[in-house]
């Protein structure tokens, strides 16, 4: 006999492992055991196979790899005896899951065991099938399981019923085969069969509307009667839990009734009495009773309207909410969320209790309550609710502040009755939890502030005060304060635009500069804040001539900064102050007011689109696209700090507006970003950055790059950052002021250089058509701009629409964000997306492209692929 | 539907895992790590539910062991607590006042019992007695098989002497 396999018994191995004092020791023991088991497997040892598998299961549970034992499971299952099969099936369920190919090998054994004469072996096979079967196995073995639903022993019938649930989940098409046998299970008396039968029927209804219709007609009556019998049944020791006969069966039947009653007045009507009886008669002093009440309330809320029952249900929830048991309060909050759509008024009555729950010591309850409060807010109660929440923000746990802040910001933005209130509340949030405020939120705040021209003075003074009071660094408060002081500093010192509610404050110009100086010198300010402070200083130097000298010195201090961005700004601003007094005042004028609607629209619309294009392209396609998609990401991600990529597309243009375009470009040499790094600072500086600096600004760039000879020669240092092939572009020197006026239209016209190429249908399937329109940028024949239009020809709406493209190595491809991610059906409406292809072998090779389109219809993911080879030949 | 069942000791050691939804090996250890971190750190008086990745973990502590079942957002949390208790009572009856060591050395028995209680993440049997009876019947099948095997090997051993 093999010296290894005789080895240790299972019990001894577990003891040995438990005796290990260190992880290393444990690993050594396991290694030894695994080696012995492998040796035994190689020897094809029969005697200890089941023991070895048991050991492997234990080792697996500790988290060590055990894939080498998978075949042993199959061998044990294939052996004749019950003990071997029992352990084999257990191993199969533990060591494998439905995605492993090995599992397919067991299909035949399963089929034999499902037909075995020993009912316990049949039970084992059903159990394994129910727990891990894959779609293919489900298809193969469905007839066996269907037959077993009528097996003589009820314990097999109940297992077969649950196994059928799994089969239907894997292959919904099979549902119709199970309807009739499932219906007959409902007539049984055995509780196990009833429970599983009811569950099977519920599952069938979910997958098949015909089944739902069938059960509604045939079974509603029977279920109501069975439930009635159950509720009124005398004490049954076998099923009794806390004085209730089989609460599990109660709950499953209530759930089934919910499915039957939903959307059907007759069925709902029929179950009214029994629901009322359950709701009033069930004892609520034990968990089991409460579980039934909870289920009953949910059923009442979901079925068709019956006023009386709903009052009953809401009262039960009210009782739950004031219960001392945290579990009960939790489920009450959970259910009130659903009740709010049914009877908002009734839920509003519990508002004070719910607000108390927001302050609970239990994180789960707090979270639930906060979600609920969020739903409770409307125009009439937004003020008191926000007040409560903000007050609580002051004392909330650190880990809860993030959630709470996000919700408050969202409530305030959604329901604010007037701007001044919105600004007040946001300032409070910023001072309390500025570090938890998302970038979009404070960007949004700045947009609102800049739009509210009558509140500029009020806001900047309030921020000044808040800044002085705040003792710890709240990053976003500092940023907003610095931005406002930069823009509206003169209003701060002169008390311009006083409102009646304000007390006048005395602020000197030096005080205002102090604030910005604190912000820039604080060691924990991050780059964005410092850069914003730098801009604010530049602006103040024009607004406060008396402090100009001091500001100049402050800015000059960063000339030697190791952070490139600050150094660059410092040098540029310094030279503006020093040698361009005449144009400075024009340069640092107030930001143009940003249209709120555009901002909101852009934020809402573009975020998902850019997420899908950039992520999708970068991750999924191997064909050179991932490389060329990276600059796109950079382009969008202009803020260089912790802003996640997806959110930046919506916010980038506001970031331009704020002048914090801290491009990451200099750190990424060699990518196509070079032109941008030269322009962005100028764009900011000239306050015309409302157009995102996408790559199509080529013509703008060439104007700028020729500036070396133009009056603004102080920017020499800047252009050395960007190794631009300036000579390539025709010189178009124009005076700076023209630039100011003319840049934005230039950008737009750049891609409209008449399309001389015919449009093509790049891809067409039964339901989707993609057309490409082409145009060229003047001066670069290699580059083609493609304007892709997606049309949905099917009647269904496509959501999460993602278009991806891949090109061979001699091409370079850039995808701009799509115009949306939802494609309405029947061809009315389309999504457009711009692509830019650069052909490195222009004139030698023609364009080709491979496409992949992913979208969702009715919650199903669809993937289409195609190749485009009918491009016009000379692109 | 119950997506998985976990038994975790107070020290964070895994005592039993049962997966009814497909999770890869890597995801499994991540799930266990995340959930045990969340559950073990919760105070004793708090509610027994933790929201986690769009699902809900319902857990209950019995002596040194945490029993945890992860369910869908709209399942009945209170009922799952009752299912956990149901399982514990059956274990208790089978082992005779069960303790953690029983579940360590007889982990396979704990699995067999769970398999009589749940299939496909749904409840199978509401009677403790029936589960106990089925397990006993299968255990005795194993015993008879063992006896037969040993008697046959005895016969063979004697015959070859």
mmCIF file of N, CA, C and O in Angstrom, chain A residues 14 18 54 60-61 82-83 86 90 93-94 97-99 120 127 130-131 155 158-159 162 166 169 199 238-239 241 246 248 251-252 287-288 291 294-295 326-327 330-331 334 362 364 368, chain B residues 1 15 20 22-25 28 42 45-49 51 56 76-79 81-83 101 104-105 107 111-112 115-116 119-120 122-127 130 134 137-139 145:
data_model
loop_
_atom_site.group_PDB
_atom_site.id
_atom_site.type_symbol
_atom_site.label_atom_id
_atom_site.label_comp_id
_atom_site.label_asym_id
_atom_site.label_seq_id
_atom_site.Cartn_x
_atom_site.Cartn_y
_atom_site.Cartn_z
ATOM 1 N N UNK A 14 -7.283 17.608 11.005
ATOM 2 C CA UNK A 14 -7.890 18.824 11.538
ATOM 3 C C UNK A 14 -7.192 19.215 12.844
ATOM 4 O O UNK A 14 -6.880 20.383 13.070
ATOM 5 N N UNK A 18 -5.200 22.629 13.573
ATOM 6 C CA UNK A 18 -5.608 23.512 14.670
ATOM 7 C C UNK A 18 -4.476 23.751 15.658
ATOM 8 O O UNK A 18 -4.444 24.772 16.347
ATOM 9 N N UNK A 54 -12.717 14.341 1.788
ATOM 10 C CA UNK A 54 -13.162 15.065 2.987
ATOM 11 C C UNK A 54 -12.070 16.017 3.451
ATOM 12 O O UNK A 54 -12.321 17.171 3.808
ATOM 13 N N UNK A 60 -9.997 23.204 1.458
ATOM 14 C CA UNK A 60 -10.650 24.190 0.593
ATOM 15 C C UNK A 60 -11.296 25.287 1.437
ATOM 16 O O UNK A 60 -11.213 26.476 1.120
ATOM 17 N N UNK A 61 -11.903 24.876 2.520
ATOM 18 C CA UNK A 61 -12.607 25.837 3.369
ATOM 19 C C UNK A 61 -11.627 26.836 3.982
ATOM 20 O O UNK A 61 -11.972 27.975 4.253
ATOM 21 N N UNK A 82 -23.732 4.166 -1.539
ATOM 22 C CA UNK A 82 -24.286 5.416 -1.055
ATOM 23 C C UNK A 82 -23.257 6.285 -0.326
ATOM 24 O O UNK A 82 -23.169 7.493 -0.578
ATOM 25 N N UNK A 83 -22.418 5.707 0.569
ATOM 26 C CA UNK A 83 -21.462 6.563 1.302
ATOM 27 C C UNK A 83 -20.528 7.313 0.348
ATOM 28 O O UNK A 83 -20.290 8.504 0.528
ATOM 29 N N UNK A 86 -22.418 10.017 -1.422
ATOM 30 C CA UNK A 86 -22.801 11.127 -0.537
ATOM 31 C C UNK A 86 -21.650 12.118 -0.406
ATOM 32 O O UNK A 86 -21.819 13.321 -0.569
ATOM 33 N N UNK A 90 -21.166 15.975 -2.114
ATOM 34 C CA UNK A 90 -20.839 17.110 -1.247
ATOM 35 C C UNK A 90 -19.600 17.833 -1.780
ATOM 36 O O UNK A 90 -19.569 19.061 -1.880
ATOM 37 N N UNK A 93 -20.330 19.924 -4.841
ATOM 38 C CA UNK A 93 -20.977 21.207 -4.561
ATOM 39 C C UNK A 93 -20.018 22.204 -3.932
ATOM 40 O O UNK A 93 -20.167 23.400 -4.095
ATOM 41 N N UNK A 94 -19.037 21.668 -3.203
ATOM 42 C CA UNK A 94 -18.115 22.582 -2.521
ATOM 43 C C UNK A 94 -16.974 23.033 -3.422
ATOM 44 O O UNK A 94 -16.619 24.206 -3.448
ATOM 45 N N UNK A 97 -17.986 25.044 -9.156
ATOM 46 C CA UNK A 97 -19.196 25.831 -9.343
ATOM 47 C C UNK A 97 -19.632 25.713 -10.789
ATOM 48 O O UNK A 97 -18.949 25.098 -11.612
ATOM 49 N N UNK A 98 -20.778 26.294 -11.093
ATOM 50 C CA UNK A 98 -21.411 26.016 -12.376
ATOM 51 C C UNK A 98 -20.587 26.448 -13.573
ATOM 52 O O UNK A 98 -20.878 26.087 -14.694
ATOM 53 N N UNK A 99 -19.550 27.270 -13.329
ATOM 54 C CA UNK A 99 -18.821 27.765 -14.484
ATOM 55 C C UNK A 99 -17.656 26.881 -14.890
ATOM 56 O O UNK A 99 -16.949 27.175 -15.834
ATOM 57 N N UNK A 120 -32.665 7.786 -1.588
ATOM 58 C CA UNK A 120 -31.708 8.721 -0.989
ATOM 59 C C UNK A 120 -30.651 9.159 -2.003
ATOM 60 O O UNK A 120 -30.173 10.284 -1.984
ATOM 61 N N UNK A 127 -30.303 17.319 -5.041
ATOM 62 C CA UNK A 127 -29.732 18.389 -4.240
ATOM 63 C C UNK A 127 -28.558 19.029 -4.979
ATOM 64 O O UNK A 127 -28.467 20.257 -5.099
ATOM 65 N N UNK A 130 -29.769 20.951 -7.955
ATOM 66 C CA UNK A 130 -30.429 22.194 -7.541
ATOM 67 C C UNK A 130 -29.443 23.253 -7.100
ATOM 68 O O UNK A 130 -29.705 24.448 -7.236
ATOM 69 N N UNK A 131 -28.302 22.836 -6.571
ATOM 70 C CA UNK A 131 -27.375 23.829 -6.046
ATOM 71 C C UNK A 131 -26.371 24.342 -7.067
ATOM 72 O O UNK A 131 -25.945 25.488 -6.965
ATOM 73 N N UNK A 155 -40.495 13.548 0.162
ATOM 74 C CA UNK A 155 -39.203 14.201 0.338
ATOM 75 C C UNK A 155 -38.449 14.372 -0.978
ATOM 76 O O UNK A 155 -37.631 15.269 -1.113
ATOM 77 N N UNK A 158 -40.336 17.340 -2.894
ATOM 78 C CA UNK A 158 -39.979 18.702 -2.479
ATOM 79 C C UNK A 158 -38.607 19.079 -3.025
ATOM 80 O O UNK A 158 -38.391 20.222 -3.457
ATOM 81 N N UNK A 159 -37.696 18.104 -3.048
ATOM 82 C CA UNK A 159 -36.365 18.411 -3.600
ATOM 83 C C UNK A 159 -36.475 18.706 -5.096
ATOM 84 O O UNK A 159 -35.848 19.639 -5.612
ATOM 85 N N UNK A 162 -37.667 22.325 -5.713
ATOM 86 C CA UNK A 162 -36.646 23.372 -5.596
ATOM 87 C C UNK A 162 -35.650 23.273 -6.743
ATOM 88 O O UNK A 162 -35.156 24.279 -7.254
ATOM 89 N N UNK A 166 -34.334 26.138 -9.760
ATOM 90 C CA UNK A 166 -33.019 26.434 -10.313
ATOM 91 C C UNK A 166 -33.014 26.282 -11.835
ATOM 92 O O UNK A 166 -32.459 27.096 -12.560
ATOM 93 N N UNK A 169 -34.677 29.186 -13.434
ATOM 94 C CA UNK A 169 -33.839 30.391 -13.370
ATOM 95 C C UNK A 169 -32.764 30.343 -14.443
ATOM 96 O O UNK A 169 -32.404 31.348 -15.035
ATOM 97 N N UNK A 199 -43.251 27.904 -3.637
ATOM 98 C CA UNK A 199 -42.089 28.651 -4.139
ATOM 99 C C UNK A 199 -41.895 28.441 -5.627
ATOM 100 O O UNK A 199 -41.584 29.377 -6.361
ATOM 101 N N UNK A 238 -44.991 19.619 15.537
ATOM 102 C CA UNK A 238 -43.911 19.429 14.582
ATOM 103 C C UNK A 238 -43.556 20.742 13.879
ATOM 104 O O UNK A 238 -42.404 20.972 13.511
ATOM 105 N N UNK A 239 -44.541 21.595 13.686
ATOM 106 C CA UNK A 239 -44.301 22.806 12.902
ATOM 107 C C UNK A 239 -44.387 24.076 13.726
ATOM 108 O O UNK A 239 -44.295 25.171 13.207
ATOM 109 N N UNK A 241 -43.700 27.214 15.852
ATOM 110 C CA UNK A 241 -42.631 28.129 16.271
ATOM 111 C C UNK A 241 -43.297 29.282 16.994
ATOM 112 O O UNK A 241 -44.118 29.995 16.403
ATOM 113 N N UNK A 246 -46.081 26.682 11.585
ATOM 114 C CA UNK A 246 -45.295 26.846 10.366
ATOM 115 C C UNK A 246 -45.280 28.266 9.785
ATOM 116 O O UNK A 246 -45.881 28.542 8.738
ATOM 117 N N UNK A 248 -42.986 29.634 8.244
ATOM 118 C CA UNK A 248 -42.345 29.641 6.922
ATOM 119 C C UNK A 248 -43.381 29.474 5.821
ATOM 120 O O UNK A 248 -43.352 30.165 4.804
ATOM 121 N N UNK A 251 -45.409 32.594 5.331
ATOM 122 C CA UNK A 251 -44.710 33.643 4.588
ATOM 123 C C UNK A 251 -44.669 33.331 3.104
ATOM 124 O O UNK A 251 -44.932 34.195 2.260
ATOM 125 N N UNK A 252 -44.377 32.069 2.773
ATOM 126 C CA UNK A 252 -44.303 31.722 1.345
ATOM 127 C C UNK A 252 -45.666 31.900 0.675
ATOM 128 O O UNK A 252 -45.734 32.307 -0.480
ATOM 129 N N UNK A 287 -40.266 37.012 17.042
ATOM 130 C CA UNK A 287 -39.756 37.291 15.703
ATOM 131 C C UNK A 287 -40.566 36.610 14.614
ATOM 132 O O UNK A 287 -40.852 37.209 13.581
ATOM 133 N N UNK A 288 -40.962 35.354 14.873
ATOM 134 C CA UNK A 288 -41.692 34.624 13.834
ATOM 135 C C UNK A 288 -42.977 35.355 13.464
ATOM 136 O O UNK A 288 -43.293 35.522 12.273
ATOM 137 N N UNK A 291 -42.255 38.417 11.473
ATOM 138 C CA UNK A 291 -41.879 38.092 10.104
ATOM 139 C C UNK A 291 -43.132 37.923 9.252
ATOM 140 O O UNK A 291 -43.192 38.392 8.110
ATOM 141 N N UNK A 294 -44.780 41.334 8.704
ATOM 142 C CA UNK A 294 -43.974 42.090 7.748
ATOM 143 C C UNK A 294 -44.314 41.672 6.325
ATOM 144 O O UNK A 294 -44.568 42.494 5.442
ATOM 145 N N UNK A 295 -44.375 40.355 6.109
ATOM 146 C CA UNK A 295 -44.702 39.840 4.785
ATOM 147 C C UNK A 295 -46.123 40.236 4.405
ATOM 148 O O UNK A 295 -46.395 40.611 3.259
ATOM 149 N N UNK A 326 -34.271 46.654 17.392
ATOM 150 C CA UNK A 326 -33.688 47.302 16.214
ATOM 151 C C UNK A 326 -34.067 46.622 14.910
ATOM 152 O O UNK A 326 -34.241 47.280 13.900
ATOM 153 N N UNK A 327 -34.169 45.277 14.948
ATOM 154 C CA UNK A 327 -34.533 44.566 13.719
ATOM 155 C C UNK A 327 -35.886 45.011 13.222
ATOM 156 O O UNK A 327 -36.095 45.197 12.027
ATOM 157 N N UNK A 330 -35.757 48.417 11.758
ATOM 158 C CA UNK A 330 -35.112 48.380 10.446
ATOM 159 C C UNK A 330 -36.109 47.967 9.368
ATOM 160 O O UNK A 330 -36.223 48.621 8.326
ATOM 161 N N UNK A 331 -36.827 46.880 9.592
ATOM 162 C CA UNK A 331 -37.747 46.428 8.548
ATOM 163 C C UNK A 331 -38.886 47.426 8.369
ATOM 164 O O UNK A 331 -39.407 47.586 7.260
ATOM 165 N N UNK A 334 -37.642 50.009 6.096
ATOM 166 C CA UNK A 334 -37.538 49.395 4.787
ATOM 167 C C UNK A 334 -38.898 49.370 4.098
ATOM 168 O O UNK A 334 -39.021 49.692 2.912
ATOM 169 N N UNK A 362 -27.042 52.762 15.209
ATOM 170 C CA UNK A 362 -26.846 51.605 14.338
ATOM 171 C C UNK A 362 -26.718 52.059 12.878
ATOM 172 O O UNK A 362 -27.635 52.668 12.329
ATOM 173 N N UNK A 364 -26.824 50.508 10.036
ATOM 174 C CA UNK A 364 -27.807 49.996 9.077
ATOM 175 C C UNK A 364 -29.099 50.784 9.163
ATOM 176 O O UNK A 364 -29.703 51.122 8.144
ATOM 177 N N UNK A 368 -30.854 53.272 6.225
ATOM 178 C CA UNK A 368 -32.244 53.089 5.794
ATOM 179 C C UNK A 368 -33.029 54.378 6.007
ATOM 180 O O UNK A 368 -33.767 54.828 5.141
ATOM 181 N N UNK B 1 -34.179 34.998 -2.490
ATOM 182 C CA UNK B 1 -33.288 33.842 -2.592
ATOM 183 C C UNK B 1 -32.052 34.061 -1.728
ATOM 184 O O UNK B 1 -31.543 35.180 -1.640
ATOM 185 N N UNK B 15 -16.032 28.576 9.070
ATOM 186 C CA UNK B 15 -16.397 27.230 9.511
ATOM 187 C C UNK B 15 -17.272 26.506 8.508
ATOM 188 O O UNK B 15 -17.365 25.294 8.511
ATOM 189 N N UNK B 20 -24.963 29.521 -3.348
ATOM 190 C CA UNK B 20 -26.061 29.162 -4.246
ATOM 191 C C UNK B 20 -26.034 30.009 -5.514
ATOM 192 O O UNK B 20 -26.738 29.725 -6.463
ATOM 193 N N UNK B 22 -23.312 31.809 -8.421
ATOM 194 C CA UNK B 22 -21.930 31.593 -8.846
ATOM 195 C C UNK B 22 -20.987 32.719 -8.393
ATOM 196 O O UNK B 22 -21.193 33.874 -8.750
ATOM 197 N N UNK B 23 -20.022 32.358 -7.586
ATOM 198 C CA UNK B 23 -18.952 33.282 -7.230
ATOM 199 C C UNK B 23 -17.656 32.550 -7.518
ATOM 200 O O UNK B 23 -17.525 31.390 -7.138
ATOM 201 N N UNK B 24 -16.710 33.212 -8.156
ATOM 202 C CA UNK B 24 -15.442 32.538 -8.400
ATOM 203 C C UNK B 24 -14.669 32.457 -7.098
ATOM 204 O O UNK B 24 -14.996 33.139 -6.132
ATOM 205 N N UNK B 25 -13.648 31.607 -7.118
ATOM 206 C CA UNK B 25 -12.855 31.389 -5.901
ATOM 207 C C UNK B 25 -12.352 32.710 -5.327
ATOM 208 O O UNK B 25 -12.398 32.950 -4.127
ATOM 209 N N UNK B 28 -15.103 34.699 -3.811
ATOM 210 C CA UNK B 28 -15.531 34.107 -2.556
ATOM 211 C C UNK B 28 -14.680 34.605 -1.404
ATOM 212 O O UNK B 28 -15.207 35.039 -0.368
ATOM 213 N N UNK B 42 -19.582 44.776 14.389
ATOM 214 C CA UNK B 42 -20.821 45.405 14.848
ATOM 215 C C UNK B 42 -21.089 45.086 16.314
ATOM 216 O O UNK B 42 -20.807 43.994 16.784
ATOM 217 N N UNK B 45 -25.907 45.113 20.394
ATOM 218 C CA UNK B 45 -27.317 45.514 20.463
ATOM 219 C C UNK B 45 -27.872 45.966 19.117
ATOM 220 O O UNK B 45 -29.044 46.282 19.007
ATOM 221 N N UNK B 46 -27.045 46.029 18.112
ATOM 222 C CA UNK B 46 -27.493 46.578 16.826
ATOM 223 C C UNK B 46 -28.359 45.564 16.080
ATOM 224 O O UNK B 46 -28.436 44.406 16.464
ATOM 225 N N UNK B 47 -28.987 46.025 15.006
ATOM 226 C CA UNK B 47 -29.853 45.112 14.284
ATOM 227 C C UNK B 47 -29.010 44.079 13.535
ATOM 228 O O UNK B 47 -27.815 44.259 13.350
ATOM 229 N N UNK B 48 -29.653 42.990 13.106
ATOM 230 C CA UNK B 48 -28.917 41.859 12.557
ATOM 231 C C UNK B 48 -28.755 41.919 11.047
ATOM 232 O O UNK B 48 -28.540 40.898 10.415
ATOM 233 N N UNK B 49 -28.914 43.110 10.479
ATOM 234 C CA UNK B 49 -28.845 43.213 9.025
ATOM 235 C C UNK B 49 -27.749 44.187 8.611
ATOM 236 O O UNK B 49 -27.592 45.230 9.224
ATOM 237 N N UNK B 51 -26.319 45.994 5.025
ATOM 238 C CA UNK B 51 -26.474 46.129 3.582
ATOM 239 C C UNK B 51 -25.103 46.067 2.946
ATOM 240 O O UNK B 51 -24.160 46.680 3.417
ATOM 241 N N UNK B 56 -28.358 41.980 1.063
ATOM 242 C CA UNK B 56 -28.415 42.147 2.511
ATOM 243 C C UNK B 56 -27.847 40.917 3.189
ATOM 244 O O UNK B 56 -28.200 39.801 2.831
ATOM 245 N N UNK B 76 -37.464 38.772 2.867
ATOM 246 C CA UNK B 76 -37.928 39.007 4.225
ATOM 247 C C UNK B 76 -36.800 38.723 5.225
ATOM 248 O O UNK B 76 -36.470 37.568 5.497
ATOM 249 N N UNK B 77 -36.226 39.789 5.766
ATOM 250 C CA UNK B 77 -35.074 39.635 6.663
ATOM 251 C C UNK B 77 -35.436 38.858 7.914
ATOM 252 O O UNK B 77 -34.661 38.031 8.400
ATOM 253 N N UNK B 78 -36.619 39.150 8.445
ATOM 254 C CA UNK B 78 -37.014 38.500 9.696
ATOM 255 C C UNK B 78 -37.165 36.997 9.502
ATOM 256 O O UNK B 78 -36.810 36.200 10.376
ATOM 257 N N UNK B 79 -37.673 36.622 8.326
ATOM 258 C CA UNK B 79 -37.838 35.196 8.084
ATOM 259 C C UNK B 79 -36.479 34.507 8.012
ATOM 260 O O UNK B 79 -36.318 33.396 8.509
ATOM 261 N N UNK B 81 -33.819 35.312 9.566
ATOM 262 C CA UNK B 81 -33.368 35.114 10.948
ATOM 263 C C UNK B 81 -33.973 33.836 11.521
ATOM 264 O O UNK B 81 -33.311 33.076 12.236
ATOM 265 N N UNK B 82 -35.229 33.623 11.169
ATOM 266 C CA UNK B 82 -35.919 32.441 11.673
ATOM 267 C C UNK B 82 -35.330 31.183 11.036
ATOM 268 O O UNK B 82 -35.205 30.156 11.700
ATOM 269 N N UNK B 83 -34.954 31.278 9.764
ATOM 270 C CA UNK B 83 -34.334 30.115 9.095
ATOM 271 C C UNK B 83 -33.001 29.782 9.757
ATOM 272 O O UNK B 83 -32.680 28.615 10.015
ATOM 273 N N UNK B 101 -16.638 23.187 18.142
ATOM 274 C CA UNK B 101 -15.769 22.045 17.835
ATOM 275 C C UNK B 101 -16.508 20.955 17.058
ATOM 276 O O UNK B 101 -15.941 20.337 16.157
ATOM 277 N N UNK B 104 -16.460 21.884 13.590
ATOM 278 C CA UNK B 104 -15.146 21.820 12.950
ATOM 279 C C UNK B 104 -14.834 20.379 12.558
ATOM 280 O O UNK B 104 -14.494 20.089 11.408
ATOM 281 N N UNK B 105 -15.001 19.463 13.521
ATOM 282 C CA UNK B 105 -14.599 18.083 13.240
ATOM 283 C C UNK B 105 -15.633 17.342 12.406
ATOM 284 O O UNK B 105 -15.313 16.373 11.731
ATOM 285 N N UNK B 107 -17.607 18.846 10.026
ATOM 286 C CA UNK B 107 -18.121 19.883 9.125
ATOM 287 C C UNK B 107 -19.004 19.291 8.039
ATOM 288 O O UNK B 107 -19.995 19.876 7.648
ATOM 289 N N UNK B 111 -22.859 20.247 6.668
ATOM 290 C CA UNK B 111 -23.264 20.463 5.271
ATOM 291 C C UNK B 111 -24.452 19.583 4.909
ATOM 292 O O UNK B 111 -25.390 20.029 4.243
ATOM 293 N N UNK B 112 -24.399 18.303 5.340
ATOM 294 C CA UNK B 112 -25.506 17.406 4.998
ATOM 295 C C UNK B 112 -26.818 17.964 5.531
ATOM 296 O O UNK B 112 -27.846 17.931 4.862
ATOM 297 N N UNK B 115 -28.024 20.808 3.553
ATOM 298 C CA UNK B 115 -28.580 20.377 2.270
ATOM 299 C C UNK B 115 -29.995 19.829 2.404
ATOM 300 O O UNK B 115 -30.744 19.795 1.432
ATOM 301 N N UNK B 116 -30.348 19.380 3.602
ATOM 302 C CA UNK B 116 -31.731 18.941 3.807
ATOM 303 C C UNK B 116 -32.642 20.130 4.083
ATOM 304 O O UNK B 116 -33.863 20.002 4.108
ATOM 305 N N UNK B 119 -32.195 24.170 -0.681
ATOM 306 C CA UNK B 119 -31.695 23.809 -2.012
ATOM 307 C C UNK B 119 -31.921 25.029 -2.901
ATOM 308 O O UNK B 119 -32.966 25.688 -2.785
ATOM 309 N N UNK B 120 -30.972 25.288 -3.756
ATOM 310 C CA UNK B 120 -31.084 26.411 -4.707
ATOM 311 C C UNK B 120 -31.347 27.725 -3.984
ATOM 312 O O UNK B 120 -31.955 28.638 -4.532
ATOM 313 N N UNK B 122 -33.329 28.216 -1.522
ATOM 314 C CA UNK B 122 -34.705 28.332 -1.033
ATOM 315 C C UNK B 122 -34.940 27.303 0.064
ATOM 316 O O UNK B 122 -34.281 26.270 0.109
ATOM 317 N N UNK B 123 -35.929 27.599 0.904
ATOM 318 C CA UNK B 123 -36.202 26.713 2.032
ATOM 319 C C UNK B 123 -36.874 25.437 1.550
ATOM 320 O O UNK B 123 -37.769 25.461 0.716
ATOM 321 N N UNK B 124 -36.438 24.308 2.113
ATOM 322 C CA UNK B 124 -36.931 23.028 1.659
ATOM 323 C C UNK B 124 -37.890 22.386 2.656
ATOM 324 O O UNK B 124 -38.830 21.716 2.270
ATOM 325 N N UNK B 125 -37.600 22.571 3.932
ATOM 326 C CA UNK B 125 -38.365 21.808 4.925
ATOM 327 C C UNK B 125 -38.537 22.643 6.181
ATOM 328 O O UNK B 125 -37.592 23.236 6.677
ATOM 329 N N UNK B 126 -39.772 22.710 6.678
ATOM 330 C CA UNK B 126 -40.007 23.517 7.869
ATOM 331 C C UNK B 126 -40.118 22.667 9.129
ATOM 332 O O UNK B 126 -40.292 23.205 10.214
ATOM 333 N N UNK B 127 -39.994 21.360 8.965
ATOM 334 C CA UNK B 127 -40.093 20.514 10.158
ATOM 335 C C UNK B 127 -38.715 20.014 10.565
ATOM 336 O O UNK B 127 -38.021 19.361 9.801
ATOM 337 N N UNK B 130 -38.542 16.126 10.503
ATOM 338 C CA UNK B 130 -38.341 15.488 9.208
ATOM 339 C C UNK B 130 -36.873 15.532 8.808
ATOM 340 O O UNK B 130 -36.311 14.529 8.350
ATOM 341 N N UNK B 134 -34.498 12.278 8.132
ATOM 342 C CA UNK B 134 -33.828 12.021 6.860
ATOM 343 C C UNK B 134 -32.329 11.858 7.055
ATOM 344 O O UNK B 134 -31.709 10.978 6.451
ATOM 345 N N UNK B 137 -31.650 8.501 8.647
ATOM 346 C CA UNK B 137 -31.799 7.401 7.692
ATOM 347 C C UNK B 137 -30.557 7.282 6.813
ATOM 348 O O UNK B 137 -30.054 6.178 6.572
ATOM 349 N N UNK B 138 -30.035 8.436 6.372
ATOM 350 C CA UNK B 138 -28.865 8.383 5.496
ATOM 351 C C UNK B 138 -27.615 7.966 6.259
ATOM 352 O O UNK B 138 -26.784 7.222 5.749
ATOM 353 N N UNK B 139 -27.521 8.431 7.521
ATOM 354 C CA UNK B 139 -26.380 8.021 8.346
ATOM 355 C C UNK B 139 -26.383 6.505 8.538
ATOM 356 O O UNK B 139 -25.337 5.855 8.472
ATOM 357 N N UNK B 145 -23.363 0.200 5.188
ATOM 358 C CA UNK B 145 -22.388 -0.016 4.116
ATOM 359 C C UNK B 145 -21.015 -0.286 4.706
ATOM 360 O O UNK B 145 -20.291 -1.173 4.249
#
